[in-house]
DNA sequence: TCCAATGTAAAACGATCATTTTACATTGGC
DNA sequence: GCCAATGTAAAATGATCGTTTTACATTGGA
């Protein structure tokens, strides 16, 4: 595996499991099997690394998530949570850890939020035939809430939220 | 104002605005106008302080939130967000910052989640006449999601989620 | 009045951490 | 065959931070 890919994957795993502050660069050096010099030559800084981790995470998530229908979306999210564990949205968590003070991370989070909202808006348009900002916000809330609540109630919450979302969409279609 | 009350309130404000790690104890010493010796005599440690902040936060939130009806609940949450700002659930954020490694904080978060879930379950029972775990999870997801999404979409999301919740409850009542 | 509690002011401690530097080894392309 | 790039190993740097300690002032009640 490529060094950069290896570093990105290791960092994502550590940040996701233990958090940004709890994961020191020394830990990344150990687990990657590289020297600290090489690590820094590749990632630049911890902040830059985290921004790249978030970008990669977003790409991976949007590649996995199935936005062809509301049901497919929540099913794919439930599958993701079961495979990767439900520890809450990594974007939100890492943002909380840095208190909004790191511009690179704010940018990565904003990009993710923009894409998430746009995809949900498109899903609403596709399923109901018209744009509906309120319905989009409701799907967004269900999505975010399912992700968050699943951290302490388990992945079943995602299915419950999905059923709610499907019902909402069906209701929006007939209007 | 009492020293303890003052410290708790100042700490909650700082932790909420800037985060746990970004807020050093020196900052709390400055803003409280006390000496570090006195601060530590009162709060014990930063971890213990944070656990007490969370307990107080929970008390304050449940004293403010109106669980008499679904509509009243989301309206009161929207009002809270407008008054205090929407930076996401403090329990979730502080938990993310500590990576689950601080027992005192895990306990405070678990207590909050248990109470939140119990109150929502009771609300469902009261409004529909019967317990409904799935409906309770859906309300929970809408609540958590509204809180989270409001951080980047504004408090309007909370109203949209509230409308969705009210609709869900009405549908549950007629079944 | 006196003492014990409680406070201030400020330096010191000890640990952690991100990051850099020094010295040296390996290696692949011209 | 050589050199420039790229890697390792490990110590050093410099800053931050939670927490403690030292020395001293204030004060309220028995």
mmCIF file of C-alpha atoms (C1' of nucleotides) in Angstrom:
data_model
loop_
_atom_site.group_PDB
_atom_site.id
_atom_site.type_symbol
_atom_site.label_atom_id
_atom_site.label_comp_id
_atom_site.label_asym_id
_atom_site.label_seq_id
_atom_site.Cartn_x
_atom_site.Cartn_y
_atom_site.Cartn_z
ATOM 1 C CA UNK A 1 0.000 0.000 0.000
ATOM 2 C CA UNK A 2 1.068 3.532 -0.801
ATOM 3 C CA UNK A 3 2.564 5.467 2.115
ATOM 4 C CA UNK A 4 0.090 8.314 1.823
ATOM 5 C CA UNK A 5 -2.860 5.958 1.627
ATOM 6 C CA UNK A 6 -1.573 4.009 4.585
ATOM 7 C CA UNK A 7 -1.112 7.191 6.641
ATOM 8 C CA UNK A 8 -4.563 8.494 5.744
ATOM 9 C CA UNK A 9 -6.272 5.222 6.607
ATOM 10 C CA UNK A 10 -4.391 4.821 9.877
ATOM 11 C CA UNK A 11 -5.078 8.403 10.889
ATOM 12 C CA UNK A 12 -8.774 8.094 10.092
ATOM 13 C CA UNK A 13 -9.037 4.959 12.166
ATOM 14 C CA UNK A 14 -7.254 6.492 15.138
ATOM 15 C CA UNK A 15 -9.087 9.811 14.997
ATOM 16 C CA UNK A 16 -12.402 8.007 14.650
ATOM 17 C CA UNK A 17 -11.798 5.555 17.473
ATOM 18 C CA UNK A 18 -10.000 7.729 20.001
ATOM 19 C CA UNK A 19 -10.518 11.310 18.914
ATOM 20 C CA UNK A 20 -8.224 13.989 17.616
ATOM 21 C CA UNK A 21 -6.644 15.187 20.835
ATOM 22 C CA UNK A 22 -6.392 11.754 22.365
ATOM 23 C CA UNK A 23 -4.455 10.566 19.306
ATOM 24 C CA UNK A 24 -0.937 11.920 19.427
ATOM 25 C CA UNK A 25 1.312 12.023 16.416
ATOM 26 C CA UNK A 26 3.514 9.528 18.212
ATOM 27 C CA UNK A 27 0.708 7.036 18.014
ATOM 28 C CA UNK A 28 0.418 7.580 14.286
ATOM 29 C CA UNK A 29 4.173 7.103 13.943
ATOM 30 C CA UNK A 30 3.999 3.813 15.841
ATOM 31 C CA UNK A 31 1.031 2.382 14.021
ATOM 32 C CA UNK A 32 2.179 3.443 10.587
ATOM 33 C CA UNK A 33 5.609 1.902 11.138
ATOM 34 C CA UNK A 34 7.290 5.002 9.721
ATOM 35 C CA UNK A 35 9.645 7.507 11.298
ATOM 36 C CA UNK A 36 8.293 10.811 12.537
ATOM 37 C CA UNK A 37 10.417 12.583 9.940
ATOM 38 C CA UNK A 38 8.753 10.682 7.116
ATOM 39 C CA UNK A 39 5.311 11.123 8.590
ATOM 40 C CA UNK A 40 5.721 14.883 8.751
ATOM 41 C CA UNK A 41 7.198 15.001 5.267
ATOM 42 C CA UNK A 42 4.007 13.374 4.029
ATOM 43 C CA UNK A 43 1.286 14.983 6.073
ATOM 44 C CA UNK A 44 2.743 18.414 6.774
ATOM 45 C CA UNK A 45 1.053 18.958 10.084
ATOM 46 C CA UNK A 46 -1.559 17.397 12.306
ATOM 47 C CA UNK A 47 -4.148 19.959 11.263
ATOM 48 C CA UNK A 48 -3.479 19.418 7.571
ATOM 49 C CA UNK A 49 -3.645 15.678 8.138
ATOM 50 C CA UNK A 50 -6.999 15.975 9.808
ATOM 51 C CA UNK A 51 -8.353 18.086 6.961
ATOM 52 C CA UNK A 52 -7.196 15.434 4.494
ATOM 53 C CA UNK A 53 -8.709 12.714 6.636
ATOM 54 C CA UNK A 54 -12.033 14.535 6.575
ATOM 55 C CA UNK A 55 -11.895 15.006 2.824
ATOM 56 C CA UNK A 56 -11.170 11.317 2.328
ATOM 57 C CA UNK A 57 -13.887 10.399 4.786
ATOM 58 C CA UNK A 58 -16.395 12.494 2.864
ATOM 59 C CA UNK A 59 -15.416 10.900 -0.416
ATOM 60 C CA UNK A 60 -15.679 7.438 1.062
ATOM 61 C CA UNK A 61 -19.023 8.145 2.663
ATOM 62 C CA UNK A 62 -20.598 9.631 -0.449
ATOM 63 C CA UNK A 63 -19.250 6.750 -2.475
ATOM 64 C CA UNK A 64 -20.937 4.319 -0.125
ATOM 65 C CA UNK A 65 -24.204 6.147 0.604
ATOM 66 C CA UNK A 66 -26.992 5.324 -1.818
ATOM 67 C CA UNK A 67 -28.937 8.448 -2.679
ATOM 68 C CA UNK A 68 -31.157 6.812 -5.287
ATOM 69 C CA UNK A 69 -34.066 6.678 -2.863
ATOM 70 C CA UNK A 70 -34.842 7.646 0.704
ATOM 71 C CA UNK A 71 -35.119 4.034 1.758
ATOM 72 C CA UNK A 72 -31.858 3.136 0.045
ATOM 73 C CA UNK A 73 -30.156 6.062 1.741
ATOM 74 C CA UNK A 74 -31.078 5.120 5.289
ATOM 75 C CA UNK A 75 -30.436 1.450 4.597
ATOM 76 C CA UNK A 76 -26.963 2.253 3.361
ATOM 77 C CA UNK A 77 -26.334 4.473 6.388
ATOM 78 C CA UNK A 78 -27.466 1.694 8.714
ATOM 79 C CA UNK A 79 -25.107 -0.678 6.931
ATOM 80 C CA UNK A 80 -22.263 1.802 7.309
ATOM 81 C CA UNK A 81 -22.945 2.128 11.035
ATOM 82 C CA UNK A 82 -22.982 -1.616 11.461
ATOM 83 C CA UNK A 83 -19.739 -2.053 9.569
ATOM 84 C CA UNK A 84 -17.775 0.870 10.928
ATOM 85 C CA UNK A 85 -19.411 1.366 14.296
ATOM 86 C CA UNK A 86 -21.633 4.208 15.386
ATOM 87 C CA UNK A 87 -19.542 6.835 17.108
ATOM 88 C CA UNK A 88 -21.279 9.847 15.637
ATOM 89 C CA UNK A 89 -20.474 12.064 12.689
ATOM 90 C CA UNK A 90 -16.699 12.367 12.420
ATOM 91 C CA UNK A 91 -17.001 15.842 10.934
ATOM 92 C CA UNK A 92 -19.037 17.117 13.831
ATOM 93 C CA UNK A 93 -16.832 15.412 16.393
ATOM 94 C CA UNK A 94 -13.535 16.677 15.034
ATOM 95 C CA UNK A 95 -14.999 20.130 14.651
ATOM 96 C CA UNK A 96 -16.052 20.047 18.292
ATOM 97 C CA UNK A 97 -12.551 19.017 19.259
ATOM 98 C CA UNK A 98 -10.975 21.990 17.576
ATOM 99 C CA UNK A 99 -13.628 24.488 18.619
ATOM 100 C CA UNK A 100 -13.858 25.946 15.119
ATOM 101 C CA UNK A 101 -10.365 27.387 15.413
ATOM 102 C CA UNK A 102 -8.711 25.543 12.513
ATOM 103 C CA UNK A 103 -9.638 27.017 9.111
ATOM 104 C CA UNK A 104 -8.644 23.894 7.157
ATOM 105 C CA UNK A 105 -11.036 21.811 9.198
ATOM 106 C CA UNK A 106 -13.841 24.338 9.048
ATOM 107 C CA UNK A 107 -13.527 24.278 5.265
ATOM 108 C CA UNK A 108 -13.657 20.486 5.121
ATOM 109 C CA UNK A 109 -16.688 20.392 7.397
ATOM 110 C CA UNK A 110 -18.470 23.120 5.437
ATOM 111 C CA UNK A 111 -17.834 21.277 2.172
ATOM 112 C CA UNK A 112 -19.268 18.088 3.614
ATOM 113 C CA UNK A 113 -22.340 19.843 4.962
ATOM 114 C CA UNK A 114 -22.922 21.599 1.654
ATOM 115 C CA UNK A 115 -22.702 18.342 -0.277
ATOM 116 C CA UNK A 116 -24.920 16.513 2.191
ATOM 117 C CA UNK A 117 -27.576 19.184 1.986
ATOM 118 C CA UNK A 118 -27.403 19.379 -1.791
ATOM 119 C CA UNK A 119 -27.762 15.631 -2.165
ATOM 120 C CA UNK A 120 -30.743 15.535 0.168
ATOM 121 C CA UNK A 121 -32.366 18.437 -1.688
ATOM 122 C CA UNK A 122 -31.842 16.554 -4.960
ATOM 123 C CA UNK A 123 -33.310 13.417 -3.427
ATOM 124 C CA UNK A 124 -36.403 15.321 -2.366
ATOM 125 C CA UNK A 125 -36.750 16.814 -5.848
ATOM 126 C CA UNK A 126 -36.380 13.434 -7.443
ATOM 127 C CA UNK A 127 -38.852 11.658 -5.181
ATOM 128 C CA UNK A 128 -41.537 14.306 -4.897
ATOM 129 C CA UNK A 129 -41.093 16.126 -8.196
ATOM 130 C CA UNK A 130 -40.391 19.502 -6.636
ATOM 131 C CA UNK A 131 -37.905 21.258 -4.400
ATOM 132 C CA UNK A 132 -39.026 21.423 -0.799
ATOM 133 C CA UNK A 133 -36.648 23.180 1.633
ATOM 134 C CA UNK A 134 -38.623 22.210 4.721
ATOM 135 C CA UNK A 135 -38.786 18.565 3.741
ATOM 136 C CA UNK A 136 -35.071 18.682 2.982
ATOM 137 C CA UNK A 137 -34.365 20.048 6.451
ATOM 138 C CA UNK A 138 -36.503 17.313 7.953
ATOM 139 C CA UNK A 139 -34.535 14.624 6.125
ATOM 140 C CA UNK A 140 -31.352 16.324 7.236
ATOM 141 C CA UNK A 141 -32.493 16.291 10.857
ATOM 142 C CA UNK A 142 -33.468 12.632 10.629
ATOM 143 C CA UNK A 143 -30.128 11.786 9.073
ATOM 144 C CA UNK A 144 -28.046 13.691 11.619
ATOM 145 C CA UNK A 145 -30.187 12.535 14.507
ATOM 146 C CA UNK A 146 -30.026 8.905 13.445
ATOM 147 C CA UNK A 147 -26.239 9.130 13.294
ATOM 148 C CA UNK A 148 -26.025 10.802 16.686
ATOM 149 C CA UNK A 149 -28.617 8.756 18.569
ATOM 150 C CA UNK A 150 -27.185 5.516 17.195
ATOM 151 C CA UNK A 151 -24.094 6.168 19.333
ATOM 152 C CA UNK A 152 -26.057 5.320 22.485
ATOM 153 C CA UNK A 153 -29.208 3.600 21.230
ATOM 154 C CA UNK A 154 -27.681 1.412 18.545
ATOM 155 C CA UNK A 155 -28.209 1.181 14.780
ATOM 156 C CA UNK A 156 -31.917 0.399 15.224
ATOM 157 C CA UNK A 157 -32.481 4.132 15.533
ATOM 158 C CA UNK A 158 -31.277 4.548 11.963
ATOM 159 C CA UNK A 159 -33.931 2.168 10.701
ATOM 160 C CA UNK A 160 -36.624 3.934 12.726
ATOM 161 C CA UNK A 161 -35.499 7.280 11.346
ATOM 162 C CA UNK A 162 -35.468 5.778 7.857
ATOM 163 C CA UNK A 163 -39.048 4.609 8.184
ATOM 164 C CA UNK A 164 -40.012 8.081 9.287
ATOM 165 C CA UNK A 165 -38.180 9.633 6.350
ATOM 166 C CA UNK A 166 -39.823 7.296 3.850
ATOM 167 C CA UNK A 167 -43.215 8.152 5.251
ATOM 168 C CA UNK A 168 -42.443 11.867 5.028
ATOM 169 C CA UNK A 169 -41.396 11.546 1.412
ATOM 170 C CA UNK A 170 -44.481 9.559 0.467
ATOM 171 C CA UNK A 171 -46.586 12.177 2.100
ATOM 172 C CA UNK A 172 -44.728 14.886 0.192
ATOM 173 C CA UNK A 173 -45.242 13.051 -3.093
ATOM 174 C CA UNK A 174 -49.025 13.065 -2.805
ATOM 175 C CA UNK A 175 -49.229 16.765 -2.110
ATOM 176 C CA UNK B 1 -23.095 35.377 43.461
ATOM 177 C CA UNK B 2 -21.758 32.301 45.193
ATOM 178 C CA UNK B 3 -18.239 31.275 44.204
ATOM 179 C CA UNK B 4 -19.258 27.782 43.181
ATOM 180 C CA UNK B 5 -22.194 29.049 41.134
ATOM 181 C CA UNK B 6 -19.983 31.617 39.486
ATOM 182 C CA UNK B 7 -17.351 29.014 38.618
ATOM 183 C CA UNK B 8 -19.920 26.596 37.238
ATOM 184 C CA UNK B 9 -21.572 29.236 35.086
ATOM 185 C CA UNK B 10 -18.272 30.598 33.788
ATOM 186 C CA UNK B 11 -16.977 27.117 33.009
ATOM 187 C CA UNK B 12 -20.157 26.160 31.190
ATOM 188 C CA UNK B 13 -19.984 29.289 29.084
ATOM 189 C CA UNK B 14 -16.325 28.743 28.178
ATOM 190 C CA UNK B 15 -16.667 25.011 27.507
ATOM 191 C CA UNK B 16 -19.758 25.650 25.405
ATOM 192 C CA UNK B 17 -18.270 28.479 23.380
ATOM 193 C CA UNK B 18 -14.709 27.302 22.902
ATOM 194 C CA UNK B 19 -14.662 23.634 23.809
ATOM 195 C CA UNK B 20 -13.055 21.669 26.590
ATOM 196 C CA UNK B 21 -9.509 21.423 25.324
ATOM 197 C CA UNK B 22 -9.427 24.932 23.942
ATOM 198 C CA UNK B 23 -10.430 26.268 27.341
ATOM 199 C CA UNK B 24 -7.480 26.112 29.692
ATOM 200 C CA UNK B 25 -7.835 26.360 33.433
ATOM 201 C CA UNK B 26 -5.909 29.627 33.205
ATOM 202 C CA UNK B 27 -8.769 31.060 31.226
ATOM 203 C CA UNK B 28 -11.218 30.033 33.914
ATOM 204 C CA UNK B 29 -8.972 31.615 36.537
ATOM 205 C CA UNK B 30 -8.886 34.871 34.586
ATOM 206 C CA UNK B 31 -12.580 35.079 33.869
ATOM 207 C CA UNK B 32 -13.660 34.049 37.332
ATOM 208 C CA UNK B 33 -11.395 36.634 38.937
ATOM 209 C CA UNK B 34 -10.176 34.081 41.464
ATOM 210 C CA UNK B 35 -6.739 32.642 42.117
ATOM 211 C CA UNK B 36 -5.843 29.259 40.713
ATOM 212 C CA UNK B 37 -5.500 27.960 44.252
ATOM 213 C CA UNK B 38 -9.074 28.911 45.089
ATOM 214 C CA UNK B 39 -10.379 27.578 41.805
ATOM 215 C CA UNK B 40 -8.805 24.177 42.404
ATOM 216 C CA UNK B 41 -10.000 24.133 46.016
ATOM 217 C CA UNK B 42 -13.535 24.498 44.682
ATOM 218 C CA UNK B 43 -13.597 22.372 41.569
ATOM 219 C CA UNK B 44 -11.053 19.666 42.397
ATOM 220 C CA UNK B 45 -9.918 19.023 38.862
ATOM 221 C CA UNK B 46 -10.794 19.930 35.313
ATOM 222 C CA UNK B 47 -12.478 16.572 34.754
ATOM 223 C CA UNK B 48 -14.566 16.857 37.908
ATOM 224 C CA UNK B 49 -15.476 20.402 36.913
ATOM 225 C CA UNK B 50 -16.646 19.261 33.516
ATOM 226 C CA UNK B 51 -18.775 16.513 35.050
ATOM 227 C CA UNK B 52 -20.398 19.082 37.328
ATOM 228 C CA UNK B 53 -20.914 21.427 34.394
ATOM 229 C CA UNK B 54 -22.702 18.665 32.514
ATOM 230 C CA UNK B 55 -24.889 17.809 35.496
ATOM 231 C CA UNK B 56 -25.855 21.462 35.883
ATOM 232 C CA UNK B 57 -26.425 21.748 32.156
ATOM 233 C CA UNK B 58 -28.766 18.776 32.232
ATOM 234 C CA UNK B 59 -30.719 20.196 35.143
ATOM 235 C CA UNK B 60 -31.027 23.539 33.435
ATOM 236 C CA UNK B 61 -32.090 22.026 30.156
ATOM 237 C CA UNK B 62 -34.735 19.772 31.635
ATOM 238 C CA UNK B 63 -36.010 22.670 33.706
ATOM 239 C CA UNK B 64 -36.408 24.710 30.527
ATOM 240 C CA UNK B 65 -37.635 22.081 28.089
ATOM 241 C CA UNK B 66 -41.401 21.699 27.998
ATOM 242 C CA UNK B 67 -42.341 18.035 27.751
ATOM 243 C CA UNK B 68 -46.091 18.604 28.080
ATOM 244 C CA UNK B 69 -46.565 18.091 24.343
ATOM 245 C CA UNK B 70 -44.492 17.364 21.282
ATOM 246 C CA UNK B 71 -45.135 20.806 19.875
ATOM 247 C CA UNK B 72 -44.262 22.458 23.177
ATOM 248 C CA UNK B 73 -41.059 20.431 23.368
ATOM 249 C CA UNK B 74 -39.697 21.457 19.979
ATOM 250 C CA UNK B 75 -40.836 25.034 20.485
ATOM 251 C CA UNK B 76 -38.968 25.203 23.762
ATOM 252 C CA UNK B 77 -35.888 23.670 22.166
ATOM 253 C CA UNK B 78 -36.034 26.224 19.346
ATOM 254 C CA UNK B 79 -36.295 28.984 21.935
ATOM 255 C CA UNK B 80 -33.306 27.564 23.790
ATOM 256 C CA UNK B 81 -31.260 27.484 20.598
ATOM 257 C CA UNK B 82 -32.178 31.063 19.787
ATOM 258 C CA UNK B 83 -31.269 32.265 23.267
ATOM 259 C CA UNK B 84 -28.131 30.267 23.870
ATOM 260 C CA UNK B 85 -26.912 29.692 20.349
ATOM 261 C CA UNK B 86 -26.877 26.441 18.426
ATOM 262 C CA UNK B 87 -23.487 24.812 18.794
ATOM 263 C CA UNK B 88 -24.732 21.270 19.136
ATOM 264 C CA UNK B 89 -25.376 19.080 22.127
ATOM 265 C CA UNK B 90 -22.830 19.924 24.821
ATOM 266 C CA UNK B 91 -22.940 16.386 26.165
ATOM 267 C CA UNK B 92 -22.050 14.899 22.810
ATOM 268 C CA UNK B 93 -19.398 17.491 22.108
ATOM 269 C CA UNK B 94 -17.605 17.156 25.427
ATOM 270 C CA UNK B 95 -17.800 13.411 25.191
ATOM 271 C CA UNK B 96 -16.191 13.584 21.758
ATOM 272 C CA UNK B 97 -13.442 15.776 23.163
ATOM 273 C CA UNK B 98 -12.524 13.264 25.817
ATOM 274 C CA UNK B 99 -12.885 10.206 23.630
ATOM 275 C CA UNK B 100 -14.861 8.335 26.261
ATOM 276 C CA UNK B 101 -11.804 8.109 28.498
ATOM 277 C CA UNK B 102 -13.113 10.029 31.518
ATOM 278 C CA UNK B 103 -15.502 7.955 33.672
ATOM 279 C CA UNK B 104 -17.048 10.956 35.422
ATOM 280 C CA UNK B 105 -18.040 12.415 32.079
ATOM 281 C CA UNK B 106 -19.302 9.138 30.673
ATOM 282 C CA UNK B 107 -21.551 8.849 33.713
ATOM 283 C CA UNK B 108 -22.927 12.368 33.281
ATOM 284 C CA UNK B 109 -23.591 11.774 29.580
ATOM 285 C CA UNK B 110 -25.243 8.415 30.227
ATOM 286 C CA UNK B 111 -27.493 9.972 32.870
ATOM 287 C CA UNK B 112 -28.546 12.700 30.464
ATOM 288 C CA UNK B 113 -29.262 10.242 27.656
ATOM 289 C CA UNK B 114 -31.262 8.017 29.989
ATOM 290 C CA UNK B 115 -33.371 10.921 31.188
ATOM 291 C CA UNK B 116 -33.886 12.248 27.659
ATOM 292 C CA UNK B 117 -35.020 8.884 26.404
ATOM 293 C CA UNK B 118 -37.298 8.306 29.408
ATOM 294 C CA UNK B 119 -38.953 11.679 28.981
ATOM 295 C CA UNK B 120 -39.555 11.121 25.295
ATOM 296 C CA UNK B 121 -40.976 7.668 25.977
ATOM 297 C CA UNK B 122 -43.311 9.207 28.552
ATOM 298 C CA UNK B 123 -44.312 11.899 26.066
ATOM 299 C CA UNK B 124 -45.179 9.263 23.495
ATOM 300 C CA UNK B 125 -47.236 7.349 26.065
ATOM 301 C CA UNK B 126 -49.065 10.462 27.079
ATOM 302 C CA UNK B 127 -49.875 11.631 23.580
ATOM 303 C CA UNK B 128 -50.699 8.334 21.931
ATOM 304 C CA UNK B 129 -51.991 6.368 24.886
ATOM 305 C CA UNK B 130 -49.441 3.593 24.590
ATOM 306 C CA UNK B 131 -45.708 2.974 24.746
ATOM 307 C CA UNK B 132 -44.083 2.891 21.325
ATOM 308 C CA UNK B 133 -40.319 2.264 21.247
ATOM 309 C CA UNK B 134 -39.988 2.930 17.539
ATOM 310 C CA UNK B 135 -41.873 6.202 17.740
ATOM 311 C CA UNK B 136 -39.756 7.149 20.733
ATOM 312 C CA UNK B 137 -36.583 6.489 18.750
ATOM 313 C CA UNK B 138 -37.939 8.597 15.913
ATOM 314 C CA UNK B 139 -38.606 11.519 18.238
ATOM 315 C CA UNK B 140 -35.148 11.036 19.680
ATOM 316 C CA UNK B 141 -33.585 11.138 16.212
ATOM 317 C CA UNK B 142 -35.561 14.262 15.312
ATOM 318 C CA UNK B 143 -34.515 15.914 18.556
ATOM 319 C CA UNK B 144 -30.830 15.065 18.216
ATOM 320 C CA UNK B 145 -30.809 15.844 14.526
ATOM 321 C CA UNK B 146 -32.500 19.181 14.995
ATOM 322 C CA UNK B 147 -29.900 20.125 17.596
ATOM 323 C CA UNK B 148 -27.034 19.022 15.381
ATOM 324 C CA UNK B 149 -28.247 20.374 12.041
ATOM 325 C CA UNK B 150 -29.149 23.713 13.617
ATOM 326 C CA UNK B 151 -25.422 24.301 14.076
ATOM 327 C CA UNK B 152 -25.004 24.854 10.346
ATOM 328 C CA UNK B 153 -28.549 25.354 9.031
ATOM 329 C CA UNK B 154 -29.895 27.574 11.781
ATOM 330 C CA UNK B 155 -32.770 27.180 14.247
ATOM 331 C CA UNK B 156 -35.310 26.835 11.412
ATOM 332 C CA UNK B 157 -34.343 23.161 11.256
ATOM 333 C CA UNK B 158 -35.687 22.722 14.770
ATOM 334 C CA UNK B 159 -39.092 23.991 13.693
ATOM 335 C CA UNK B 160 -39.099 21.738 10.649
ATOM 336 C CA UNK B 161 -38.168 18.761 12.810
ATOM 337 C CA UNK B 162 -40.875 19.788 15.271
ATOM 338 C CA UNK B 163 -43.520 19.809 12.559
ATOM 339 C CA UNK B 164 -42.372 16.350 11.515
ATOM 340 C CA UNK B 165 -42.538 15.128 15.103
ATOM 341 C CA UNK B 166 -46.036 16.523 15.619
ATOM 342 C CA UNK B 167 -47.197 14.822 12.472
ATOM 343 C CA UNK B 168 -45.660 11.534 13.594
ATOM 344 C CA UNK B 169 -47.392 11.733 16.951
ATOM 345 C CA UNK B 170 -50.758 12.526 15.408
ATOM 346 C CA UNK B 171 -50.351 9.588 13.102
ATOM 347 C CA UNK B 172 -49.441 7.401 16.089
ATOM 348 C CA UNK B 173 -52.501 8.565 17.993
ATOM 349 C CA UNK B 174 -54.919 7.429 15.296
ATOM 350 C CA UNK B 175 -53.452 3.946 15.083
ATOM 351 C "C1'" DT C 1 -7.972 39.355 70.670
ATOM 352 C "C1'" DC C 2 -6.599 35.644 68.329
ATOM 353 C "C1'" DC C 3 -6.818 31.869 65.449
ATOM 354 C "C1'" DA C 4 -8.449 29.123 61.870
ATOM 355 C "C1'" DA C 5 -10.413 29.348 57.596
ATOM 356 C "C1'" DT C 6 -10.216 31.225 53.259
ATOM 357 C "C1'" DG C 7 -8.532 34.100 50.065
ATOM 358 C "C1'" DT C 8 -4.615 36.318 46.677
ATOM 359 C "C1'" DA C 9 -0.311 36.433 43.868
ATOM 360 C "C1'" DA C 10 2.900 34.192 41.417
ATOM 361 C "C1'" DA C 11 6.382 30.971 40.693
ATOM 362 C "C1'" DA C 12 7.435 26.125 40.042
ATOM 363 C "C1'" DC C 13 6.570 21.384 38.648
ATOM 364 C "C1'" DG C 14 5.997 17.648 35.785
ATOM 365 C "C1'" DA C 15 4.031 15.779 32.000
ATOM 366 C "C1'" DT C 16 2.527 15.752 27.258
ATOM 367 C "C1'" DC C 17 2.827 16.971 22.613
ATOM 368 C "C1'" DA C 18 3.598 18.756 17.952
ATOM 369 C "C1'" DT C 19 7.409 19.580 15.432
ATOM 370 C "C1'" DT C 20 12.365 19.904 14.079
ATOM 371 C "C1'" DT C 21 16.979 18.485 13.821
ATOM 372 C "C1'" DT C 22 21.082 15.619 13.578
ATOM 373 C "C1'" DA C 23 23.317 11.664 11.931
ATOM 374 C "C1'" DC C 24 23.182 7.900 9.146
ATOM 375 C "C1'" DA C 25 21.378 4.111 5.759
ATOM 376 C "C1'" DT C 26 19.177 2.644 1.466
ATOM 377 C "C1'" DT C 27 18.096 2.803 -3.253
ATOM 378 C "C1'" DG C 28 16.651 3.708 -7.957
ATOM 379 C "C1'" DG C 29 17.569 6.248 -12.256
ATOM 380 C "C1'" DC C 30 21.014 8.652 -15.385
ATOM 381 C "C1'" DG D 1 29.045 3.971 -10.214
ATOM 382 C "C1'" DC D 2 27.204 7.882 -8.325
ATOM 383 C "C1'" DC D 3 24.168 11.155 -6.507
ATOM 384 C "C1'" DA D 4 19.938 12.887 -5.180
ATOM 385 C "C1'" DA D 5 15.926 11.546 -3.153
ATOM 386 C "C1'" DT D 6 13.906 9.238 0.471
ATOM 387 C "C1'" DG D 7 13.955 6.605 4.263
ATOM 388 C "C1'" DT D 8 15.229 5.310 9.629
ATOM 389 C "C1'" DA D 9 16.452 6.212 14.520
ATOM 390 C "C1'" DA D 10 16.349 9.057 18.202
ATOM 391 C "C1'" DA D 11 17.323 13.088 20.666
ATOM 392 C "C1'" DA D 12 16.179 17.985 21.195
ATOM 393 C "C1'" DT D 13 13.136 21.948 21.051
ATOM 394 C "C1'" DG D 14 9.723 24.822 22.545
ATOM 395 C "C1'" DA D 15 5.343 25.555 23.893
ATOM 396 C "C1'" DT D 16 1.158 24.502 26.497
ATOM 397 C "C1'" DC D 17 -1.237 22.928 30.290
ATOM 398 C "C1'" DG D 18 -3.106 20.891 34.558
ATOM 399 C "C1'" DT D 19 -1.867 21.107 39.040
ATOM 400 C "C1'" DT D 20 0.787 22.188 43.279
ATOM 401 C "C1'" DT D 21 3.401 24.959 46.258
ATOM 402 C "C1'" DT D 22 5.234 28.918 48.710
ATOM 403 C "C1'" DA D 23 4.533 33.169 50.923
ATOM 404 C "C1'" DC D 24 1.465 36.365 52.446
ATOM 405 C "C1'" DA D 25 -3.148 38.998 53.388
ATOM 406 C "C1'" DT D 26 -7.881 39.232 55.066
ATOM 407 C "C1'" DT D 27 -11.566 38.254 57.984
ATOM 408 C "C1'" DG D 28 -15.248 36.509 60.873
ATOM 409 C "C1'" DG D 29 -16.502 34.175 65.050
ATOM 410 C "C1'" DA D 30 -15.505 32.153 69.931
#
